[in-house]
Tab-separated table of C-alpha atoms and ligand atoms in Angstrom:
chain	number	residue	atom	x	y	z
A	1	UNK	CA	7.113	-89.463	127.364
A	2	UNK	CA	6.898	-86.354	125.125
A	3	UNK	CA	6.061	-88.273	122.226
A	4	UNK	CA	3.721	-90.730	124.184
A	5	UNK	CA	1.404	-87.362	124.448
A	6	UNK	CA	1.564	-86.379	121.364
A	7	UNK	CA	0.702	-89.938	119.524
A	8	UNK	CA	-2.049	-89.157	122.537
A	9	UNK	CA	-3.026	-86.013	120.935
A	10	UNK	CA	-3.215	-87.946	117.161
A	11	UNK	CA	-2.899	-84.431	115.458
A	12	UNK	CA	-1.496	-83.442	112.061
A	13	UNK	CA	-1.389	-79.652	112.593
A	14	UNK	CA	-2.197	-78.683	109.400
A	15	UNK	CA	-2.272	-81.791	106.760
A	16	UNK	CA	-5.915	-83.041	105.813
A	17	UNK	CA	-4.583	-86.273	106.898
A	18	UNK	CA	-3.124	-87.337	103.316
A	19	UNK	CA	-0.563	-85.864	101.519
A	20	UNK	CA	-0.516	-82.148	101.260
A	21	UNK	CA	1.681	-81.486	98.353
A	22	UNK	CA	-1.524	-82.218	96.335
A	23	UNK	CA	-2.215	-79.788	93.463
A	24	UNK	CA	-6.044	-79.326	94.513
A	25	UNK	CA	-7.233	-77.731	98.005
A	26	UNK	CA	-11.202	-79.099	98.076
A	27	UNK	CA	-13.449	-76.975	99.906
A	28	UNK	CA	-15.052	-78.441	102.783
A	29	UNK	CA	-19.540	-77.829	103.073
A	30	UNK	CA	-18.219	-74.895	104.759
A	31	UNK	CA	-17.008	-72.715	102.149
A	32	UNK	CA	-13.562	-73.076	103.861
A	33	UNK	CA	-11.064	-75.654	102.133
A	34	UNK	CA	-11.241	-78.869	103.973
A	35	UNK	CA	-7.339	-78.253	105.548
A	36	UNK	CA	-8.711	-75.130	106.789
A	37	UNK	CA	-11.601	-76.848	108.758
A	38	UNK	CA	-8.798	-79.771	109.695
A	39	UNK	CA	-6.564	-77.075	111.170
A	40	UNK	CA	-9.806	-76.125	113.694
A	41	UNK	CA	-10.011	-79.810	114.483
A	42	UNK	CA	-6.583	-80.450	115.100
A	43	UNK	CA	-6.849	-76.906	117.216
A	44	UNK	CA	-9.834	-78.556	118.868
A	45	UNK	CA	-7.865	-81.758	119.785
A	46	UNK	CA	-5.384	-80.048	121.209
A	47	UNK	CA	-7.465	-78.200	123.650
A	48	UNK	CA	-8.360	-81.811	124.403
A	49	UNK	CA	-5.081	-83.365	124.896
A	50	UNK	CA	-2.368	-82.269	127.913
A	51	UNK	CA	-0.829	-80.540	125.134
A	52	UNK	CA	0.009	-77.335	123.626
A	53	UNK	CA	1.615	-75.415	120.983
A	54	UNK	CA	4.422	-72.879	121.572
A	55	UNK	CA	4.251	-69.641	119.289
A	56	UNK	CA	6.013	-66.525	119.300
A	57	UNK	CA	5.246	-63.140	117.361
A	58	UNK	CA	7.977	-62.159	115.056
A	59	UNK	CA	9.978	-64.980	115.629
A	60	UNK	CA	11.885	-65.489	112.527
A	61	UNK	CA	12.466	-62.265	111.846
A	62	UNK	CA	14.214	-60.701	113.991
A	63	UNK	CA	15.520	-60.859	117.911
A	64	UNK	CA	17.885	-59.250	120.222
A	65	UNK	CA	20.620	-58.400	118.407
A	66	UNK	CA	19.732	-59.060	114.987
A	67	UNK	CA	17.179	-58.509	112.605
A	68	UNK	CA	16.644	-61.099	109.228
A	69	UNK	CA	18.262	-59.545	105.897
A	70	UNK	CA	14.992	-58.932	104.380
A	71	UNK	CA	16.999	-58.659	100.962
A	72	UNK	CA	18.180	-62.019	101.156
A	73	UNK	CA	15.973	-64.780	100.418
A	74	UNK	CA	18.088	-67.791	101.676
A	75	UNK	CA	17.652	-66.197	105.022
A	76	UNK	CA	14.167	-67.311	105.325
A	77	UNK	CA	12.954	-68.975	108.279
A	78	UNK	CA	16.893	-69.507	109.305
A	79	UNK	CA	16.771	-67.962	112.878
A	80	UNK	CA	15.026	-67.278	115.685
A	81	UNK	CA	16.018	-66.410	119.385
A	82	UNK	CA	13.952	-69.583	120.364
A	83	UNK	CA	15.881	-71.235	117.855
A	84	UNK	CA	19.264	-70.298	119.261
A	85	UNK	CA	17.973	-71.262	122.587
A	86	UNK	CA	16.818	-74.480	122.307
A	87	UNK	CA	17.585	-75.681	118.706
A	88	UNK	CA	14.151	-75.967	117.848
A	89	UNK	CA	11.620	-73.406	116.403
A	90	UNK	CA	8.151	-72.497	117.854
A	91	UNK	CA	5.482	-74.478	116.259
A	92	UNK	CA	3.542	-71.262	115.845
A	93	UNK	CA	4.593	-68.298	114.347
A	94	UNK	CA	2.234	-64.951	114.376
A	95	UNK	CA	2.715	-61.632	112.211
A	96	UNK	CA	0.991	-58.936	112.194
A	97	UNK	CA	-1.423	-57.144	108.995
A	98	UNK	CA	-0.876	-53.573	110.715
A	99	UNK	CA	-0.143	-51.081	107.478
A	100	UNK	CA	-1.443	-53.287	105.197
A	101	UNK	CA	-4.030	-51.239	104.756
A	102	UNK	CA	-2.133	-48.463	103.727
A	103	UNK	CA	-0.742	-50.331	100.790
A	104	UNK	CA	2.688	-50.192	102.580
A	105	UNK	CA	5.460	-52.453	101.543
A	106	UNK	CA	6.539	-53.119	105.244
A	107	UNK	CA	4.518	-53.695	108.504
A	108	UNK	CA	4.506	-51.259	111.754
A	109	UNK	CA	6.916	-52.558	112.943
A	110	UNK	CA	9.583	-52.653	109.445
A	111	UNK	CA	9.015	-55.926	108.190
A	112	UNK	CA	8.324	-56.149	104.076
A	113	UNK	CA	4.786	-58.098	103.604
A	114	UNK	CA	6.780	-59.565	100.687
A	115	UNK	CA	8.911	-60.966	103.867
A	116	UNK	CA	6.144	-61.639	106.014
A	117	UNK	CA	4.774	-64.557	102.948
A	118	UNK	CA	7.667	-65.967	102.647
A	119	UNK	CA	7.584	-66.829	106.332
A	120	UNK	CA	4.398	-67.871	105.945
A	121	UNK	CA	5.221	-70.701	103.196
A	122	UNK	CA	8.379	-71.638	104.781
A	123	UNK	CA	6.947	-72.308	107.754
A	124	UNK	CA	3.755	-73.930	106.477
A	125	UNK	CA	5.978	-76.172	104.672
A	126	UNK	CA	7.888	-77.763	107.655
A	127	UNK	CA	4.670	-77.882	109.531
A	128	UNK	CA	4.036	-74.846	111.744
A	129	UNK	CA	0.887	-73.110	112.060
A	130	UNK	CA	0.125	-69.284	111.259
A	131	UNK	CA	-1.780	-66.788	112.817
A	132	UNK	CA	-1.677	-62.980	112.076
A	133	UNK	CA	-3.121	-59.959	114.203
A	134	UNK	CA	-4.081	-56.666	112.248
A	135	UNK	CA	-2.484	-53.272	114.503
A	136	UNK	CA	-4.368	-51.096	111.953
A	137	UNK	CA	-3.906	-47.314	111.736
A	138	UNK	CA	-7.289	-45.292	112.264
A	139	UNK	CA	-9.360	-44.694	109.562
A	140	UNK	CA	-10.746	-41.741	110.336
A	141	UNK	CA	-7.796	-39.791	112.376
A	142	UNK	CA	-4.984	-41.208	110.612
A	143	UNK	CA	-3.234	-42.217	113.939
A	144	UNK	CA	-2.349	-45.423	114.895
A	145	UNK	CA	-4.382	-48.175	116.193
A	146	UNK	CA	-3.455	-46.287	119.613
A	147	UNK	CA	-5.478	-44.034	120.731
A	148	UNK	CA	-4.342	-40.939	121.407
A	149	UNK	CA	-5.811	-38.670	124.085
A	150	UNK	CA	-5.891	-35.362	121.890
A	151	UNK	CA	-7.873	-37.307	119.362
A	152	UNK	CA	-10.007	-39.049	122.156
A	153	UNK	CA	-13.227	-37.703	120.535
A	154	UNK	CA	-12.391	-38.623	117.079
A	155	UNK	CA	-10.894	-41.874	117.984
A	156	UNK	CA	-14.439	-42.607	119.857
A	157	UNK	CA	-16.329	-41.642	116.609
A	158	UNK	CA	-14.141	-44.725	114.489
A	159	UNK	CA	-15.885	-48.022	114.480
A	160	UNK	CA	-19.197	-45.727	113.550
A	161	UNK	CA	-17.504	-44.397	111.275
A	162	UNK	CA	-16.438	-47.364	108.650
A	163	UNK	CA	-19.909	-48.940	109.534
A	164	UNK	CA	-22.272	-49.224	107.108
A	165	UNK	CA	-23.547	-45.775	107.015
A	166	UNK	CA	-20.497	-44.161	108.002
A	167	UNK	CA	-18.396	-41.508	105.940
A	168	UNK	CA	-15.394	-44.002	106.217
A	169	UNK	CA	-17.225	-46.941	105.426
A	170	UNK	CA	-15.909	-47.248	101.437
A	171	UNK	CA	-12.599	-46.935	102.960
A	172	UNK	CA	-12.533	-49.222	105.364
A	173	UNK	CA	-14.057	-51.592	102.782
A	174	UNK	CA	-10.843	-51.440	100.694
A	175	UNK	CA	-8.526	-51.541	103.740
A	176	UNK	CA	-10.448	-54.857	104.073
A	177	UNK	CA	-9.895	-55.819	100.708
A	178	UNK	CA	-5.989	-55.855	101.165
A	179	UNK	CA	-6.036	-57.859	104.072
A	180	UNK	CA	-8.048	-60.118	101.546
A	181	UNK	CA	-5.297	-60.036	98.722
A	182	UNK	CA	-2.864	-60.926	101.432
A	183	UNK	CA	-4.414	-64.161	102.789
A	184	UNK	CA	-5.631	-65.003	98.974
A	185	UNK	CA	-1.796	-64.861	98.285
A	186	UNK	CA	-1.014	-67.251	100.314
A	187	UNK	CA	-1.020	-70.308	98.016
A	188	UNK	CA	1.644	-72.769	97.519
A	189	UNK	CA	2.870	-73.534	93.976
A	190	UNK	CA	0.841	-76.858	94.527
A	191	UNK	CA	-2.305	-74.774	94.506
A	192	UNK	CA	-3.107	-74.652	98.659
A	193	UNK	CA	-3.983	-72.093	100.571
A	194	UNK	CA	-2.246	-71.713	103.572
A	195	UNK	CA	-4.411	-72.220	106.446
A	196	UNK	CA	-4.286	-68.721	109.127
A	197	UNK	CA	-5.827	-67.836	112.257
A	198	UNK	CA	-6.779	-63.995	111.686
A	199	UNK	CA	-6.906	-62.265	115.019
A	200	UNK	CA	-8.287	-58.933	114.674
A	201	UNK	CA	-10.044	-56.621	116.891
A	202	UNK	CA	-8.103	-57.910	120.027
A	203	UNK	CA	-7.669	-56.641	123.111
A	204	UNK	CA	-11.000	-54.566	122.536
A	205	UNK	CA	-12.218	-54.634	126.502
A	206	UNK	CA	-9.500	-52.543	127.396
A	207	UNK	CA	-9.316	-48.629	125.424
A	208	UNK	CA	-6.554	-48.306	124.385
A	209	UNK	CA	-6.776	-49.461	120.641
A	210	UNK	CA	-10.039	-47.578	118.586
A	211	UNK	CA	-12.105	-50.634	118.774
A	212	UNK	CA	-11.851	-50.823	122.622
A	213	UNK	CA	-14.602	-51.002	124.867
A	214	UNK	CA	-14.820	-47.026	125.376
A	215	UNK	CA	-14.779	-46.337	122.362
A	216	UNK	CA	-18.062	-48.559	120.493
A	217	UNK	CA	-21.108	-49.553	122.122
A	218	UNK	CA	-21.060	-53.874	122.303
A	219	UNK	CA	-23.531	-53.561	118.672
A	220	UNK	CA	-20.798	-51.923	116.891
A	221	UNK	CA	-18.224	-54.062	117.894
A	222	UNK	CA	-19.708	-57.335	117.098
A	223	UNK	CA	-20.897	-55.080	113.606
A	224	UNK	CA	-17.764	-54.890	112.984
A	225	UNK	CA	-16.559	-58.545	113.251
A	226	UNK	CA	-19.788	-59.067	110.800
A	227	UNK	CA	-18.304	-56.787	108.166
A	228	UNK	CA	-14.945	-58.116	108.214
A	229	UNK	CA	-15.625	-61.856	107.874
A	230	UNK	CA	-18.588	-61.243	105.517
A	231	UNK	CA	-16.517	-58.991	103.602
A	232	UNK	CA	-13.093	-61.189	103.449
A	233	UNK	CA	-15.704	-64.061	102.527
A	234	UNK	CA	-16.981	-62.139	100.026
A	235	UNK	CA	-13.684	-61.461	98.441
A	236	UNK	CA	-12.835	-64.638	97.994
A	237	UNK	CA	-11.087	-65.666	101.320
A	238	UNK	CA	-11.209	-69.798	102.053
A	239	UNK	CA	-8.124	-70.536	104.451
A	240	UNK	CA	-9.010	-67.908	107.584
A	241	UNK	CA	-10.107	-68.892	111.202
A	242	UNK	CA	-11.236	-66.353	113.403
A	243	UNK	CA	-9.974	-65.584	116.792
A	244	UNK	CA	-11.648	-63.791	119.942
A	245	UNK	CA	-9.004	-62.521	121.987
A	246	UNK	CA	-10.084	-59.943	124.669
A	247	UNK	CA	-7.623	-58.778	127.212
A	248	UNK	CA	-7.918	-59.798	131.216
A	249	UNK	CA	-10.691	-56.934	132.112
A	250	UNK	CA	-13.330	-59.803	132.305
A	251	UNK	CA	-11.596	-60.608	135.603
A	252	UNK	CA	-13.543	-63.996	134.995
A	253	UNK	CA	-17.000	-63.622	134.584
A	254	UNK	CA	-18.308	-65.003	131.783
A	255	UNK	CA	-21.102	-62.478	131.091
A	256	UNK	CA	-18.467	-59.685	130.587
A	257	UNK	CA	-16.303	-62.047	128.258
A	258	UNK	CA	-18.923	-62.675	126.292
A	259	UNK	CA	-20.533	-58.874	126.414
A	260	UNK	CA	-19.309	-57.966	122.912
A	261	UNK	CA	-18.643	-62.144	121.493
A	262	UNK	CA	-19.898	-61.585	117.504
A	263	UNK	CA	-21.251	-64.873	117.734
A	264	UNK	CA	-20.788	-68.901	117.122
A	265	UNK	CA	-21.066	-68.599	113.579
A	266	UNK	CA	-18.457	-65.775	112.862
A	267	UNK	CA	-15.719	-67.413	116.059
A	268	UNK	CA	-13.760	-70.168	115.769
A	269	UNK	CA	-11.147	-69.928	119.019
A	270	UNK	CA	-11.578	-68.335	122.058
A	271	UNK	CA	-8.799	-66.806	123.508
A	272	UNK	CA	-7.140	-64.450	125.878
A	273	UNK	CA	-4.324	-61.678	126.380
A	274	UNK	CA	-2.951	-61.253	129.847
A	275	UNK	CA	0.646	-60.329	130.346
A	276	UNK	CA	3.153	-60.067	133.570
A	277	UNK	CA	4.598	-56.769	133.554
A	278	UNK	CA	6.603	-57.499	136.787
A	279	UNK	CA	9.532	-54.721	137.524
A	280	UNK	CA	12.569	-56.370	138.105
A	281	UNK	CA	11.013	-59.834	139.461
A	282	UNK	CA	8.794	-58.558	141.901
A	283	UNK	CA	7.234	-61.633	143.475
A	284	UNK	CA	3.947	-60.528	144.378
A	285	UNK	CA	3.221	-59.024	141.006
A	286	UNK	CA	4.090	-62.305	139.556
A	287	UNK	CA	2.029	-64.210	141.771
A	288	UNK	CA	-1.142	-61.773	140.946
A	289	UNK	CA	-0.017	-62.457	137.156
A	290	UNK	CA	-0.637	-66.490	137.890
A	291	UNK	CA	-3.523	-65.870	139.830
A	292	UNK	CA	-5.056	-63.504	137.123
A	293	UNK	CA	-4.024	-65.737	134.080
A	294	UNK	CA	-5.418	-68.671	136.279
A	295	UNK	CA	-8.870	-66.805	136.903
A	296	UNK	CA	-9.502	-66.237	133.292
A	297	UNK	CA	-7.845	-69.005	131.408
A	298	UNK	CA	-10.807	-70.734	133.879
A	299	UNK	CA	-13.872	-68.898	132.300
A	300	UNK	CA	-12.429	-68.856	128.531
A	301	UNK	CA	-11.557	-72.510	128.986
A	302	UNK	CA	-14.899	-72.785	130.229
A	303	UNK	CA	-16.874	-70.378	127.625
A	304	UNK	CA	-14.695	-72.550	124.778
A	305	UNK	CA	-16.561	-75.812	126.059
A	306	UNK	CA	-20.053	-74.721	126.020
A	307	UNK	CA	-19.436	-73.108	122.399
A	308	UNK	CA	-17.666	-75.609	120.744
A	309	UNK	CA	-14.524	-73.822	120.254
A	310	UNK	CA	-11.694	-74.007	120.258
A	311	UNK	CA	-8.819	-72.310	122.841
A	312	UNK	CA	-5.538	-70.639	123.164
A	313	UNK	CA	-3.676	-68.389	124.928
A	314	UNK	CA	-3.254	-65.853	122.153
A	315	UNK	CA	-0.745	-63.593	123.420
A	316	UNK	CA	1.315	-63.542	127.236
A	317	UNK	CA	4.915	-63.289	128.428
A	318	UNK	CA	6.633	-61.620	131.150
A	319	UNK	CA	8.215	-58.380	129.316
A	320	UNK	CA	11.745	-58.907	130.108
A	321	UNK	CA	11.598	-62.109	132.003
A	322	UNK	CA	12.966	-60.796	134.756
A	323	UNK	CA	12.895	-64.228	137.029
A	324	UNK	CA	15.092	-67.165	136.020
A	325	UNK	CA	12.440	-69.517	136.434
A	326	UNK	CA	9.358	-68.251	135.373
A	327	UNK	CA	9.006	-70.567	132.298
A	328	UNK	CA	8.642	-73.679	134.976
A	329	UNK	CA	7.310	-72.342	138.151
A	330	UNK	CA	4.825	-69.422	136.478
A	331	UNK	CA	3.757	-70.211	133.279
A	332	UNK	CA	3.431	-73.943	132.867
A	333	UNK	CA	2.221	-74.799	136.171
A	334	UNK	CA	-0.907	-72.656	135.279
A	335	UNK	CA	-0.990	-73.864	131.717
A	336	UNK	CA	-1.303	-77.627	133.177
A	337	UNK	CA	-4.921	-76.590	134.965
A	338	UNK	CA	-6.251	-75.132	131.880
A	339	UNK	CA	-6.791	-77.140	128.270
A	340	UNK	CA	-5.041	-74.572	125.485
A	341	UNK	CA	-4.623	-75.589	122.187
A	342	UNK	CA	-1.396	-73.356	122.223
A	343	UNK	CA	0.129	-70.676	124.402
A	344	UNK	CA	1.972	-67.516	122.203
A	345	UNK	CA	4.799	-64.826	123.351
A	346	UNK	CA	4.885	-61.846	122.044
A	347	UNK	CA	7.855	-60.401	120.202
A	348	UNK	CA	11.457	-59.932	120.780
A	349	UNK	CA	12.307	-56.767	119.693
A	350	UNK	CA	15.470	-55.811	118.312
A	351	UNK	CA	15.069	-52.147	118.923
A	352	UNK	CA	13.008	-51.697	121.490
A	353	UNK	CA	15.445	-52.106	124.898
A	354	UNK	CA	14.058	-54.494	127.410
A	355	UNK	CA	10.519	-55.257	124.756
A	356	UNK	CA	11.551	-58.605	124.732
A	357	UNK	CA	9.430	-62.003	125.740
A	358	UNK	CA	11.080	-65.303	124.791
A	359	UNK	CA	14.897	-65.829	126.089
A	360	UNK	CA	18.082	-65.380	123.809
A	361	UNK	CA	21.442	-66.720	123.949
A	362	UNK	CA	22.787	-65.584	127.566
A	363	UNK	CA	19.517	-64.916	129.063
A	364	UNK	CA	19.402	-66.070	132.426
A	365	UNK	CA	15.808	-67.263	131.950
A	366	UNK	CA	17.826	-69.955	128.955
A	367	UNK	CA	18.622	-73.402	131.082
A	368	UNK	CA	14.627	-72.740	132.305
A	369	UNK	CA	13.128	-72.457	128.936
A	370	UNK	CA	14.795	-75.359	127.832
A	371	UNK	CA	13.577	-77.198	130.594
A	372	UNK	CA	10.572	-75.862	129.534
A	373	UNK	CA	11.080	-77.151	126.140
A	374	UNK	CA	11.518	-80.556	126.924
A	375	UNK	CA	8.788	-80.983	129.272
A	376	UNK	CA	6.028	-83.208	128.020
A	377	UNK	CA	3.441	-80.920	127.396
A	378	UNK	CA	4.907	-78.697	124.725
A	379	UNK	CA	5.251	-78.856	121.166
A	380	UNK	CA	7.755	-76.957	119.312
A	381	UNK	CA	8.395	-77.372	115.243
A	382	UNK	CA	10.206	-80.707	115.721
A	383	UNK	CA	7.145	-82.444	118.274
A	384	UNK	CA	4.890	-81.457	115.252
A	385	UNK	CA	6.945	-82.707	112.304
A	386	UNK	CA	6.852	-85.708	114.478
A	387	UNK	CA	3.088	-85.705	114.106
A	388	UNK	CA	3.768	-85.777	110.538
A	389	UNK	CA	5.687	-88.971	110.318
A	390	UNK	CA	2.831	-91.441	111.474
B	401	BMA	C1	2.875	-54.110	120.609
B	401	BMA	C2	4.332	-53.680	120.795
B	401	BMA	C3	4.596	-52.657	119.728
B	401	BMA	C4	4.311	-53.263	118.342
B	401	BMA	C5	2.926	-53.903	118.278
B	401	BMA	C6	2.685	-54.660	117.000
B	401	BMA	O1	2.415	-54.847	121.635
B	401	BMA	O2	5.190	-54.774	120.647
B	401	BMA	O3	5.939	-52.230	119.818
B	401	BMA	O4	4.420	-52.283	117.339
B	401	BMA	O5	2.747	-54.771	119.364
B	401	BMA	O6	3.626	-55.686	116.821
């Protein structure tokens, strides 16, 4: 049955539909290589089909427990919690940019960038998908991407500020620049590019990163998509998609979704973050989780249609899983009313008590999520090598 859907869904995640171990990586009309626009339409076919991809942020390097030996190269892409699980990876693996910008070796959260490509090519090579979020620091306070009540004022005065015009603008533009080495970097000793969904600026309609809704008029905000895509474009960048991933505050309605959208030329999926923060399995929290994700999965799924696009669920998860079940009865019955092209948990930290959003070995949410794994509808590494073998 599993396999029935996906011969349904007739994707290659990310092959151009020939061999991919080729040495050249054509560009498509676009100025995107042609595996880069194939990775939208297999995206786009998936938001079609009754199924969807399975990610998880941080997946392979680290979990509860345990955290990859970043010194050791044959550990690469060897666990995962979701692996120990269910014996499978997620198809989709996200990472995040944040310190990249600084020039840093590791991320915010202690993983080397070296580590972070490695990932990247491991994975790309047995099939998976990428996508990568940017938790940037602030440019003009030198805080995080947090914002910080004592620095409410400056924090507020940011997105101006590395705007054309603004006295943080040249810096900004080489903070950009990095993120542009990074994704040029990305090539395969056969000469491809690795194709990435980029995912900055999310969350934004809540305030509590500097690019949120309190803190830049809707102008700035889409100016600010403008400089980054023009500028990574600019700097040679061929294998990025861009994602649009506000939070829940839309509640729905379209109009506020699409207050601060940059636009059908700069956006290639439409997405959403909503999370179930649920203390210790509270029912009725849960259910107004469902009802929420429901509610707005319904308008993006909606706003993806009319635009072309295509759709995920970019990040979810129920921090702790503190229900058994949630996997079957909360999460996938909602998924099955609304056409993602994949559905991605955030991490599992490893020292961060409780920060945790996929199961690990003696879980009690395990026997669910690998019910959860086998149902029809979702792909992990394996269902897409499968894709592969046609
Ligand atoms: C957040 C939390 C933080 C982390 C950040 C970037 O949601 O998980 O602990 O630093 O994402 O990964």
């Amino acid at each position: 049955m599993k396999y029935t859907l996906i011969i349904a869904a007739a994707l290659a995640l990310c092959s151009c539909g020939g061999n991919q171990h080729k040495a050249s990586d054509p560009l498509a009309d676009s100025g995107r290589t042609a595996r880069t626009e194939q990775l939208l339409e297999n995206l786009k076919a998936l938001g079609d089909s009754a199924v969807y991809l399975f990610g998880q942020h941080d997946a392979t390097v680290y979990g509860i427990g345990w955290e990859a030996d970043y010194t050791n190269d044959s550990t690469v892409h060897t666990r995962s919690d979701v692996k120990s699980v269910c014996n499978d990876f997620p198809a989709l693996l996200s990472f995040d940019l944040g310190h990249i910008e600084l020039g840093d070796e590791c991320n915010l959260d202690g993983v080397p960038f070296s580590r972070i490509r490695q990932e990247i090519f491991a994975h790309y090579d047995r099939g998976g998908m990428i996508t990568l979020s940017w938790h940037l620091d602030n440019p003009l306070s030198g805080g995080s991407s947090w914002v910080a009540d004592s620095l409410r004022d400056v924090e507020t005065h940011t997105v101006a500020a590395i705007l054309e015009g603004g006295e943080k603008h040249e810096l900004f533009l080489t903070w950009l620049d990095h993120v542009a080495d990074f994704l040029n970097s990305l090539e395969t000793p056969y000469g491809v590019r690795i194709p990435i969904l980029f995912r900055p600026w999310h969350e934004h309609t809540g305030s509590w990163f500097w690019w949120g809704q309190q803190h830049c008029t809707a102008e700035q905000y889409k100016a600010l998509w403008q400089l980054t895509v023009s500028r990574l474009k600019d700097k040679g960048v061929t294998n990025a998609l861009y994602a649009y991933s506000p939070g829940t505050e839309p509640d729905g309605d379209e109009a506020r979704y699409l207050e601060r959208y940059p636009g059908d030329e700069i956006i290639d999926l439409v997405g959403l973050d909503c999370y179930c923060w649920a203390p210790e399995a509270d029912t009725t929290q849960i259910a107004n989780y469902a009802a929420n994700l429901d509610r707005n999965l319904a308008t993006v799924c909606a706003i993806a249609k009319q635009h072309h696009k295509a759709v995920a669920l970019t990040e979810t998860g129920y921090e702790g899983i503190k229900t058994d079940n949630w996997w079957t009865s909360t999460l996938a019955p909602v998924l099955s009313r609304h056409p993602v092209s994949y559905v991605l948990v955030w991490r599992n930290a490893h020292d961060k008590p409780g920060h945790f959003f996929a199961p690990y070995p003696g879980h009690p949410s395990t026997s669910d999520f690998i019910r959860f794994y086998n149902a029809p509808q979702t792909l992990f590494l394996r269902d897409v090598n499968a894709l592969y073998l046609q």
